[in-house]
Coordinates of C-alpha atoms in Angstrom, one line a residue:
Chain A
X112 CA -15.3 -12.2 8.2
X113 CA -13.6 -13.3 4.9
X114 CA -10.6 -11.1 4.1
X115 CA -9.3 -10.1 0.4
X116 CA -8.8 -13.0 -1.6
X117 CA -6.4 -13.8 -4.3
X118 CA -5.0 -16.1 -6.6
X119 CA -3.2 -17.6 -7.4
X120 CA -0.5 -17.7 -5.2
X121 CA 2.5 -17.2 -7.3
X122 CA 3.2 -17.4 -11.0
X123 CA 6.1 -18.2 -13.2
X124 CA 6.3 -17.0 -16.9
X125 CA 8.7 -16.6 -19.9
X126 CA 8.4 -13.5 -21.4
X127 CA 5.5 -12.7 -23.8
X128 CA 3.1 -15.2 -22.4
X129 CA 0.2 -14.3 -21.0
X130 CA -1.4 -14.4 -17.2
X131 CA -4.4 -13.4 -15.2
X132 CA -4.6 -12.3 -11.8
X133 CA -7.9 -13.2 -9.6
X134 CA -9.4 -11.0 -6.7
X135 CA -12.7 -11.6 -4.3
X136 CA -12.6 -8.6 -2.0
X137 CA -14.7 -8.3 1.0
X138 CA -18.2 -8.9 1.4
X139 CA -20.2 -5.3 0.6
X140 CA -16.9 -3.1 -0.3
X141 CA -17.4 -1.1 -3.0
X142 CA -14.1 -0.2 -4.2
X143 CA -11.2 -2.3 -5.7
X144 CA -7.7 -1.5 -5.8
X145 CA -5.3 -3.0 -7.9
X146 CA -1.8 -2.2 -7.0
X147 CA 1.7 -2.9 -8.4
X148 CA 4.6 -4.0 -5.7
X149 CA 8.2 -4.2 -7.0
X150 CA 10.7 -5.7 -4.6
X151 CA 11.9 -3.8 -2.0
X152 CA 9.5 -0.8 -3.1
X153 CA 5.8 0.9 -2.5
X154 CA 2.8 -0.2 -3.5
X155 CA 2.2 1.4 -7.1
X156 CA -1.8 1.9 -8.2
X157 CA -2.4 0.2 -11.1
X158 CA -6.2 0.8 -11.0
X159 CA -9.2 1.2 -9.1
X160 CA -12.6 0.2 -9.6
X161 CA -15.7 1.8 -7.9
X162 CA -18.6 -0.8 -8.2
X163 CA -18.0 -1.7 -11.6
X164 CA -16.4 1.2 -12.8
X165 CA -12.9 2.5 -13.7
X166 CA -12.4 5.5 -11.9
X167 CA -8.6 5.7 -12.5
X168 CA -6.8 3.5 -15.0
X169 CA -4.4 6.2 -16.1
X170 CA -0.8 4.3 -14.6
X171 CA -2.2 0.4 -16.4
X172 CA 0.0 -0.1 -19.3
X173 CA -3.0 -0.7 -21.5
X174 CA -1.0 -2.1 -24.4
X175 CA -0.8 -5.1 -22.4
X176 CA -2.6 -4.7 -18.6
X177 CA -6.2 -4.6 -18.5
X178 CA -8.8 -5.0 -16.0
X179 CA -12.2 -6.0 -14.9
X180 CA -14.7 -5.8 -12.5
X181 CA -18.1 -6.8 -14.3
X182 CA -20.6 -7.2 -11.7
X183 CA -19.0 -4.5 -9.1
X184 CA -17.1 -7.5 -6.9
X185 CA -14.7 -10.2 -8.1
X186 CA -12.1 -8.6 -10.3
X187 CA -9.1 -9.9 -13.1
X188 CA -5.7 -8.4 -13.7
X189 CA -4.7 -9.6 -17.1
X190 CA -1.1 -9.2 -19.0
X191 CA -1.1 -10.0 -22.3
X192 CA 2.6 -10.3 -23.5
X193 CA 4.6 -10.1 -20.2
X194 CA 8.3 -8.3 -19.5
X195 CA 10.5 -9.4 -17.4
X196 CA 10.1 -5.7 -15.8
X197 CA 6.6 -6.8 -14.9
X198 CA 8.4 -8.7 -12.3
X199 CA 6.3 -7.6 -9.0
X200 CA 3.6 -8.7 -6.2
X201 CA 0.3 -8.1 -7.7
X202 CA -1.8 -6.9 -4.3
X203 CA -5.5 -6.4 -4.7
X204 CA -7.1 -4.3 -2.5
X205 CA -10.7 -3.5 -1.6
X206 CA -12.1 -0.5 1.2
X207 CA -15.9 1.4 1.6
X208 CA -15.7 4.8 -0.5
X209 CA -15.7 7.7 2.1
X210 CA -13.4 10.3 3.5
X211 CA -11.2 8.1 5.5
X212 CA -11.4 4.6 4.1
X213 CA -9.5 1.9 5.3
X214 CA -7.6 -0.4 2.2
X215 CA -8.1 -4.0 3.2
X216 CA -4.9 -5.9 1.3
X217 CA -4.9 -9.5 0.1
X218 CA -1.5 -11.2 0.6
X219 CA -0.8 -10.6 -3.5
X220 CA 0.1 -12.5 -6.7
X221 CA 3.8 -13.3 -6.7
X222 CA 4.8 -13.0 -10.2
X223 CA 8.4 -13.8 -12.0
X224 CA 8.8 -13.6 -15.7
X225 CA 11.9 -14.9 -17.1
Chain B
X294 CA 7.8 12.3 -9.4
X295 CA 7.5 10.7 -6.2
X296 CA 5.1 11.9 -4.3
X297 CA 5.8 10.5 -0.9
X298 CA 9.1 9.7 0.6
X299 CA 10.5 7.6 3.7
X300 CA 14.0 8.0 5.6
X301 CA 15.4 6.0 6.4
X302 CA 15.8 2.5 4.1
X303 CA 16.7 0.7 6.9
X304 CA 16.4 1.2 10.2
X305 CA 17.9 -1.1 13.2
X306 CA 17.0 -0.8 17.2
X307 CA 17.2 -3.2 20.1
X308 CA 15.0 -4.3 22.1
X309 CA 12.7 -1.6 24.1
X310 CA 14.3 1.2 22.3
X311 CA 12.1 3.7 19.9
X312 CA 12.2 3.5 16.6
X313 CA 11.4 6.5 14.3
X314 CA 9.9 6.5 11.1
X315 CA 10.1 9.9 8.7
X316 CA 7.6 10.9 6.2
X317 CA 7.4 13.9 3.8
X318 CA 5.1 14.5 1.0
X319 CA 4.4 16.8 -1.9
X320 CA 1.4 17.7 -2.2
X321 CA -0.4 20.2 0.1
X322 CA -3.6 19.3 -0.6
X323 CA -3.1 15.2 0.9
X324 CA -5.4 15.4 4.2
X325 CA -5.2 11.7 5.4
X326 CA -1.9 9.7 5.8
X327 CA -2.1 6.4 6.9
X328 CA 1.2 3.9 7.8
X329 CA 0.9 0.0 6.6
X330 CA 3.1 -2.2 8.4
X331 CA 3.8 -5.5 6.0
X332 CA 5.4 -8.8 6.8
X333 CA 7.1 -10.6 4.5
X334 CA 4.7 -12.5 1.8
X335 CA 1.9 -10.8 3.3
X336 CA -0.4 -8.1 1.8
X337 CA 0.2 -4.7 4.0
X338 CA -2.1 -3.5 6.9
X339 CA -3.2 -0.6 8.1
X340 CA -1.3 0.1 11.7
X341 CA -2.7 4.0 12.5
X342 CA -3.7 7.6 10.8
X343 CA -3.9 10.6 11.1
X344 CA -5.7 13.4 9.3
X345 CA -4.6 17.0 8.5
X346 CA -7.0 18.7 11.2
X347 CA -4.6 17.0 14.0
X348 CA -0.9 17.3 15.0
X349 CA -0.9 13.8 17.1
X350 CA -2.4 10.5 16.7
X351 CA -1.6 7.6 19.3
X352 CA -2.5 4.1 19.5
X353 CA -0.8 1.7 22.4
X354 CA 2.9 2.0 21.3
X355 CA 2.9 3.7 18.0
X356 CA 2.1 7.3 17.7
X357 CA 2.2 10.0 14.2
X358 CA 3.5 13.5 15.0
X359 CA 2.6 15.5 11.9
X360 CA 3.5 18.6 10.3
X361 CA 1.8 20.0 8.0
X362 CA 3.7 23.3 7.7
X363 CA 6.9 21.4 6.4
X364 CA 4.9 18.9 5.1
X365 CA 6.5 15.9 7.5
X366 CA 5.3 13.4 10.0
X367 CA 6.7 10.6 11.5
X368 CA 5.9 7.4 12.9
X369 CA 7.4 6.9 16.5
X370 CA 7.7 2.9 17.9
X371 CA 8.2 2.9 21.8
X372 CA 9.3 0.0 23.3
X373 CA 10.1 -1.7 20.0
X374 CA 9.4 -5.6 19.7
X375 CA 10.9 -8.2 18.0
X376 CA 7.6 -8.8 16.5
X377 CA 7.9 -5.0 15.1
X378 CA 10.6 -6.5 12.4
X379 CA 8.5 -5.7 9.5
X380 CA 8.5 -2.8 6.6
X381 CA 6.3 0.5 7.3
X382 CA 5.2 2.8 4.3
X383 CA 3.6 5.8 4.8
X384 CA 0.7 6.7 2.8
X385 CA -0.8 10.2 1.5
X386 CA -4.5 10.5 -0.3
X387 CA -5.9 14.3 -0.6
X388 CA -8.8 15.9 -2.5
X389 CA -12.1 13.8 -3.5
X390 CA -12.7 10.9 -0.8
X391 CA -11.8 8.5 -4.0
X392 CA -8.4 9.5 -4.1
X393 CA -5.7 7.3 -5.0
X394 CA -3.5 6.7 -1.8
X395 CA 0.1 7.5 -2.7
X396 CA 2.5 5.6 -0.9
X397 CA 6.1 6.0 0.1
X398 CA 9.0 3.8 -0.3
X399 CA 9.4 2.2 3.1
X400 CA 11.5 1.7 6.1
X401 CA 12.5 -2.1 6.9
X402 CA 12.7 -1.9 10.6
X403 CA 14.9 -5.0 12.3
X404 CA 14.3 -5.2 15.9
X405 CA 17.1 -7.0 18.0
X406 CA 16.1 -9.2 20.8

């Protein structure tokens, strides 16, 4: 079985240009995790999608974050104008909903802005 | 205000030692905490759990005491591995089974041949 997918891979930027993270989760999860992951720190939510609804979108910078998940499975993290302080790994993450549900990780967007 | 934290940074253990992991959290109402172990340029993955309702949770060579009176638990590593080397967060998610999962800091653990 196919795990999380993203791309791409890694991404370099000057500040104020604009980039867009891509995520296939797996097959028949319903929920979509987008998390932030600063070096040498956590994994930060960023937000999380329940078919193709926002349930939680309250820590996205929505100046200049946004995010999709039109038909409930492939998803797109989009910064408009990046900061260097946007420098992270972009992990998507997808599970079942239910008491106990495992997160399933892709490996993550590396992204440096300059 | 950070809702779940990890002691220490760093941790270093030879070969066949134990290694242990420390976890508190805030909020009393988190009822699952599972630990991630990540490798370097790799997504994290889930290792074990544990939820409230138990004390003890063991799988192989990793096993979670828990607290939930002090609000701790910690991750014990017998017989550590060199292919152990990786960094370990604990996780907390409580309330609706939609919860976000909060997750600590993590512990780099180094394991010397």
């Amino acid at each position: 079985e196919a795990g999380v997918t993203q791309s791409p891979r890694y991404a370099v930027l000057q500040e104020g240009q604009a980039v867009s993270f891509w995520c296939d989760p797996i097959s028949g999860h319903d929920t979509l995790y987008w998390y932030q992951q600063p070096r040498d720190q956590g994994p930060q939510l960023l937000v999380y999608f329940r078919d193709e609804a926002v349930i939680d979108n309250s820590q996205l910078p929505s100046d200049r974050f946004s995010a999709v998940r039109p038909k409930g499975t492939n998803s797109t993290l989009k910064i408009q104008s990046a900061k260097q302080g946007d420098t992270a790994t972009y992990l998507c993450a997808s599970s079942f909903s239910g008491i106990q549900n495992t997160l399933y990780f892709g490996a993550g967007t590396r992204l440096s802005v300059l | 205000q950070q809702q779940v934290r990890q002691s220490p940074q760093s941790l270093t253990v030879w070969e066949g030692e134990t290694a242990i992991l420390n976890c508190s959290y805030e909020d009393s109402t988190f009822n699952y905490f599972p630990w991630y172990q990540q490798f370097p340029g790799e997504g994290p993955a889930l290792l074990i759990s544990i939820s409230s309702v138990s004390d003890k949770k063991e799988d192989g060579r990793f096993t979670i005491f828990f607290n939930k009176r002090e609000k701790k638990l910690s991750l014990h590593i017998t017989d550590s591995q060199p292919g152990d080397s990786a960094t370990y967060f604990c996780a907390a998610r409580g309330g609706s089974a939609l919860g976000r999962l909060h997750f600590g800091a993590g512990t780099q653990l180094i394991v010397i041949p």
